[in-house]
mmCIF file with all atom_site columns, C-alpha atoms in Angstrom:
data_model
loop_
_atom_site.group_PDB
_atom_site.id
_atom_site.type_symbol
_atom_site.label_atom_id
_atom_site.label_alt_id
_atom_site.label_comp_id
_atom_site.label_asym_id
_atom_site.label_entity_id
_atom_site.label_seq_id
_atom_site.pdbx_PDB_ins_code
_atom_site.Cartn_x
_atom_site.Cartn_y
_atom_site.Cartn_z
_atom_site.occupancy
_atom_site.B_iso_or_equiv
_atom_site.pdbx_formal_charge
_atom_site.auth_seq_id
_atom_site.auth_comp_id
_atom_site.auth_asym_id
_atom_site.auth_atom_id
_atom_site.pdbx_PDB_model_num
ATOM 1  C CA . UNK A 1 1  ? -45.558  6.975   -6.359  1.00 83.00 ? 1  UNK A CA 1
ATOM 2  C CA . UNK A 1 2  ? -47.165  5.079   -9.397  1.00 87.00 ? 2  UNK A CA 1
ATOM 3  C CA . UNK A 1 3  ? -51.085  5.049   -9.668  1.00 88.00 ? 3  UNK A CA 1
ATOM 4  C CA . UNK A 1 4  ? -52.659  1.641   -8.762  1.00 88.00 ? 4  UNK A CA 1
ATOM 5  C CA . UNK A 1 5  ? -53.320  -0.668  -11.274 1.00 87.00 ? 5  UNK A CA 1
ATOM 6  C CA . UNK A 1 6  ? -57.109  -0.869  -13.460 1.00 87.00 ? 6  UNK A CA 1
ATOM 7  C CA . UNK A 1 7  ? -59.049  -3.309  -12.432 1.00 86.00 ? 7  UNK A CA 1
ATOM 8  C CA . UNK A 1 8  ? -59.600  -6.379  -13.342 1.00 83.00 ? 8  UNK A CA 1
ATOM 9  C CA . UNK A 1 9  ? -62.524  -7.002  -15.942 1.00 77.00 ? 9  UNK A CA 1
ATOM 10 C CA . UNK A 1 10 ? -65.803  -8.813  -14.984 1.00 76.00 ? 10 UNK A CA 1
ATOM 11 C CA . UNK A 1 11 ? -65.355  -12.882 -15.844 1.00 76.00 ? 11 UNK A CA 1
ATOM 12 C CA . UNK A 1 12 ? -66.500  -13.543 -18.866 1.00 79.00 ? 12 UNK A CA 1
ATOM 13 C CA . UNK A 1 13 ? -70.164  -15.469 -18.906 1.00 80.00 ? 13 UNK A CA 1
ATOM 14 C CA . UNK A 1 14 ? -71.605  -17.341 -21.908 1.00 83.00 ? 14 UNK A CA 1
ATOM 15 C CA . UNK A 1 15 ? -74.363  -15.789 -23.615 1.00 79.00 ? 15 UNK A CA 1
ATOM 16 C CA . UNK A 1 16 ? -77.300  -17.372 -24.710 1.00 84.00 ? 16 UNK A CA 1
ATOM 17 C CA . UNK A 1 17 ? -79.499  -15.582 -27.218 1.00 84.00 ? 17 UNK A CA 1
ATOM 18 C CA . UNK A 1 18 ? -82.794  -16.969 -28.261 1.00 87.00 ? 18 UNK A CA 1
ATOM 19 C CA . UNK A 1 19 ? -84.435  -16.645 -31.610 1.00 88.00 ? 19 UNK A CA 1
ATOM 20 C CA . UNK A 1 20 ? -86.652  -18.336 -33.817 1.00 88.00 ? 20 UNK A CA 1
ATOM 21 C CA . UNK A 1 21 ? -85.500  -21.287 -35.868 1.00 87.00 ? 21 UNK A CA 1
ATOM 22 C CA . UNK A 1 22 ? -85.493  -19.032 -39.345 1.00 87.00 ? 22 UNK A CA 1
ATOM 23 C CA . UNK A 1 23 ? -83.085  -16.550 -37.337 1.00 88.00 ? 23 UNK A CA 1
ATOM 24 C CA . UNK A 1 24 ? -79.972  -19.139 -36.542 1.00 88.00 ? 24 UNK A CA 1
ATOM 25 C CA . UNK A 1 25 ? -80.405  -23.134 -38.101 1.00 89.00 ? 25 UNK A CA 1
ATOM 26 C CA . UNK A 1 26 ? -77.463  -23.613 -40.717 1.00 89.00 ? 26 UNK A CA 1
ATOM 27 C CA . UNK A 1 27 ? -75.671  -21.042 -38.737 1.00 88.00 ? 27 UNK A CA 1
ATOM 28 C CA . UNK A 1 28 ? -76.913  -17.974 -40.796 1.00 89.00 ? 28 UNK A CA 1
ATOM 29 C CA . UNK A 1 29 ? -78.948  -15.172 -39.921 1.00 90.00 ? 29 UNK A CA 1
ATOM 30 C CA . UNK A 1 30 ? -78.316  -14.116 -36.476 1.00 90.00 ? 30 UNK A CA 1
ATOM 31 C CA . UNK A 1 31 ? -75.638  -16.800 -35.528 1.00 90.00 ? 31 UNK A CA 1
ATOM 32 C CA . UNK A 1 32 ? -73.892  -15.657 -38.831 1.00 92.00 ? 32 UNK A CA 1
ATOM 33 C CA . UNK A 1 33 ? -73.734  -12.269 -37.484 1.00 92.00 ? 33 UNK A CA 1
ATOM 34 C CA . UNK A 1 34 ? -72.665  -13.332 -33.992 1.00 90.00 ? 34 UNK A CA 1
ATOM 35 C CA . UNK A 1 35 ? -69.683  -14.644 -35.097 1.00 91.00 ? 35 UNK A CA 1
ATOM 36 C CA . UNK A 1 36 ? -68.956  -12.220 -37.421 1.00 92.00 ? 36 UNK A CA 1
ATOM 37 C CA . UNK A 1 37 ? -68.815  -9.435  -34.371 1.00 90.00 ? 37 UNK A CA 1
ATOM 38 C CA . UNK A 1 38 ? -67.041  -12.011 -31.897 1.00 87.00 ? 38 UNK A CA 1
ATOM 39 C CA . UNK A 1 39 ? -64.022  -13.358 -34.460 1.00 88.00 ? 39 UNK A CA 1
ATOM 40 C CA . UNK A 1 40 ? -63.081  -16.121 -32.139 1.00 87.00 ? 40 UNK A CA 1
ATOM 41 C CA . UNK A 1 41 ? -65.425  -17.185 -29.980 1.00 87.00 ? 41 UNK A CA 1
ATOM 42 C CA . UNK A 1 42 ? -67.077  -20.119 -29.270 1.00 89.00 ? 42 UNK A CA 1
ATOM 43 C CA . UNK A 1 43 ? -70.607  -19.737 -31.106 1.00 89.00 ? 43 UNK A CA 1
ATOM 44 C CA . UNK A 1 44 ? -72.866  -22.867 -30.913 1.00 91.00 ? 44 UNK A CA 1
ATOM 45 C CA . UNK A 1 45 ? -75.951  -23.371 -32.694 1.00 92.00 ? 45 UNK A CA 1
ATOM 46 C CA . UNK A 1 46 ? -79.257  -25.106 -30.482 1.00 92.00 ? 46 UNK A CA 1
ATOM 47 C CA . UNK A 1 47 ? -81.677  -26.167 -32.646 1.00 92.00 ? 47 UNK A CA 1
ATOM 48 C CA . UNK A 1 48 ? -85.306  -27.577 -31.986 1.00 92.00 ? 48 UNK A CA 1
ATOM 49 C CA . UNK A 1 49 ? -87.263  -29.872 -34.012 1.00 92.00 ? 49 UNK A CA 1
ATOM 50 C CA . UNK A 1 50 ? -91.135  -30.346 -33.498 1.00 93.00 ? 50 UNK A CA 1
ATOM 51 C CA . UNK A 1 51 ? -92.200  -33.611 -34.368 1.00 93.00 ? 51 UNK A CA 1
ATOM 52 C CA . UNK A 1 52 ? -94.736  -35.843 -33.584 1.00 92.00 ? 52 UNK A CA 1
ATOM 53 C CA . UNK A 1 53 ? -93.390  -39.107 -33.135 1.00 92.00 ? 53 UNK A CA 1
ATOM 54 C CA . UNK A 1 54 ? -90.393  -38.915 -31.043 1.00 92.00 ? 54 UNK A CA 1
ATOM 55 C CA . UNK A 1 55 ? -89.736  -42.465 -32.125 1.00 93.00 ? 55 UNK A CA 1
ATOM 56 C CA . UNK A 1 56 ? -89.146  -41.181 -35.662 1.00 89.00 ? 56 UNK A CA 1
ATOM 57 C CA . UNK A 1 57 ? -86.409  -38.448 -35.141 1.00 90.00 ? 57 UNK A CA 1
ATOM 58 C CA . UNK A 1 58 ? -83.891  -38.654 -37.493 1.00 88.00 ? 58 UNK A CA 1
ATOM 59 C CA . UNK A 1 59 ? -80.757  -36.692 -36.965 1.00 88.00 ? 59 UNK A CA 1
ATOM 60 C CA . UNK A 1 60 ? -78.658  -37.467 -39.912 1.00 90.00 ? 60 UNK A CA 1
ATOM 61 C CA . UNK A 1 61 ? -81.693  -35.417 -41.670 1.00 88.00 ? 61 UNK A CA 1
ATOM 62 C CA . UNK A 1 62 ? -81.523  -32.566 -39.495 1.00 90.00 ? 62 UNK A CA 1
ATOM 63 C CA . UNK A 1 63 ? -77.757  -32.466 -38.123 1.00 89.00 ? 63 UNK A CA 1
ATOM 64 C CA . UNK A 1 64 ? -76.759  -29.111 -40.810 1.00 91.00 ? 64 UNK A CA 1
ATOM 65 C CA . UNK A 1 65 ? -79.817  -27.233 -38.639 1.00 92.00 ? 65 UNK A CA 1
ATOM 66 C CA . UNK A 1 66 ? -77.160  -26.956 -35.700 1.00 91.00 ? 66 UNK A CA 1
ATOM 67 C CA . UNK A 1 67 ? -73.888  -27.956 -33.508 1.00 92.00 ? 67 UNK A CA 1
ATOM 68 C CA . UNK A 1 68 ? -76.798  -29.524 -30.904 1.00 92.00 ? 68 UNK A CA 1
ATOM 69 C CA . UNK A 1 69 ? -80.386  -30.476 -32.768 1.00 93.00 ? 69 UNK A CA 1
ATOM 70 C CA . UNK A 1 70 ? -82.997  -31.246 -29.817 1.00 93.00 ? 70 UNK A CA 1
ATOM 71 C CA . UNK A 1 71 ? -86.265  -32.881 -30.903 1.00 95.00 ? 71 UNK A CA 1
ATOM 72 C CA . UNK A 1 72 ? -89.658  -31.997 -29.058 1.00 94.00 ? 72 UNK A CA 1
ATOM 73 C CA . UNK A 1 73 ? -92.943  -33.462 -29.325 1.00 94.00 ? 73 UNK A CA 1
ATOM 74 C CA . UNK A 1 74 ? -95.186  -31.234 -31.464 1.00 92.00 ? 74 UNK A CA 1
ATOM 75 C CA . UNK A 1 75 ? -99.050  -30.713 -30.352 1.00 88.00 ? 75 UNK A CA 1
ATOM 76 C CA . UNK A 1 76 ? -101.299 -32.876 -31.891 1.00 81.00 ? 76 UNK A CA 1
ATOM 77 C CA . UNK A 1 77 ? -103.549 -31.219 -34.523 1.00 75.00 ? 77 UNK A CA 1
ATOM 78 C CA . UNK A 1 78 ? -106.422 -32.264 -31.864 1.00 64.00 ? 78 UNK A CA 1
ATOM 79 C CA . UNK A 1 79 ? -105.059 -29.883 -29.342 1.00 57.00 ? 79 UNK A CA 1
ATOM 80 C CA . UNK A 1 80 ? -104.599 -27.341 -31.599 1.00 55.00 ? 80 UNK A CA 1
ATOM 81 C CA . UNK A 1 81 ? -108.224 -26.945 -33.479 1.00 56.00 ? 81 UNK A CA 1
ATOM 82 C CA . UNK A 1 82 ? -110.618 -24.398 -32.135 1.00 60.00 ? 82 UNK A CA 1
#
């Protein structure tokens, strides 16, 4: 009689790793090394801008931070004085 067969491995999950912005915009730093250790896979890049007019946001500027740039209202320098 033959032994049963392994099991099966878990399912596979995505992973979602947060850093700061120094660690992974223009893919290097942390997302470099990702995909260095998972030749591949699917690595995206999230990137968030602070800004303070979300009227002014201009992507074509910022679309080499990241596969998905996602701009977010800074805090006003009022907020943010002592």
């Amino acid at each position: 009689r033959s032994p049963p067969p392994p099991p099966a491995p878990p399912p596979r999950r995505p992973v979602a790793p947060m850093n700061g912005c120094f660690h992974s915009d223009s893919r290097i730093g942390t997302a470099e090394r990702a995909q260095r250790q998972l030749p591949g896979e699917r690595l995206v890049v999230v990137s968030f801008v602070p800004i303070v007019d979300l009227d002014s946001a201009d992507g074509a500027a910022q679309k080499k931070l990241g596969d998905y740039v996602v701009f977010t209202l800074a805090p006003s320098k009022a907020a943010s004085s002592p």
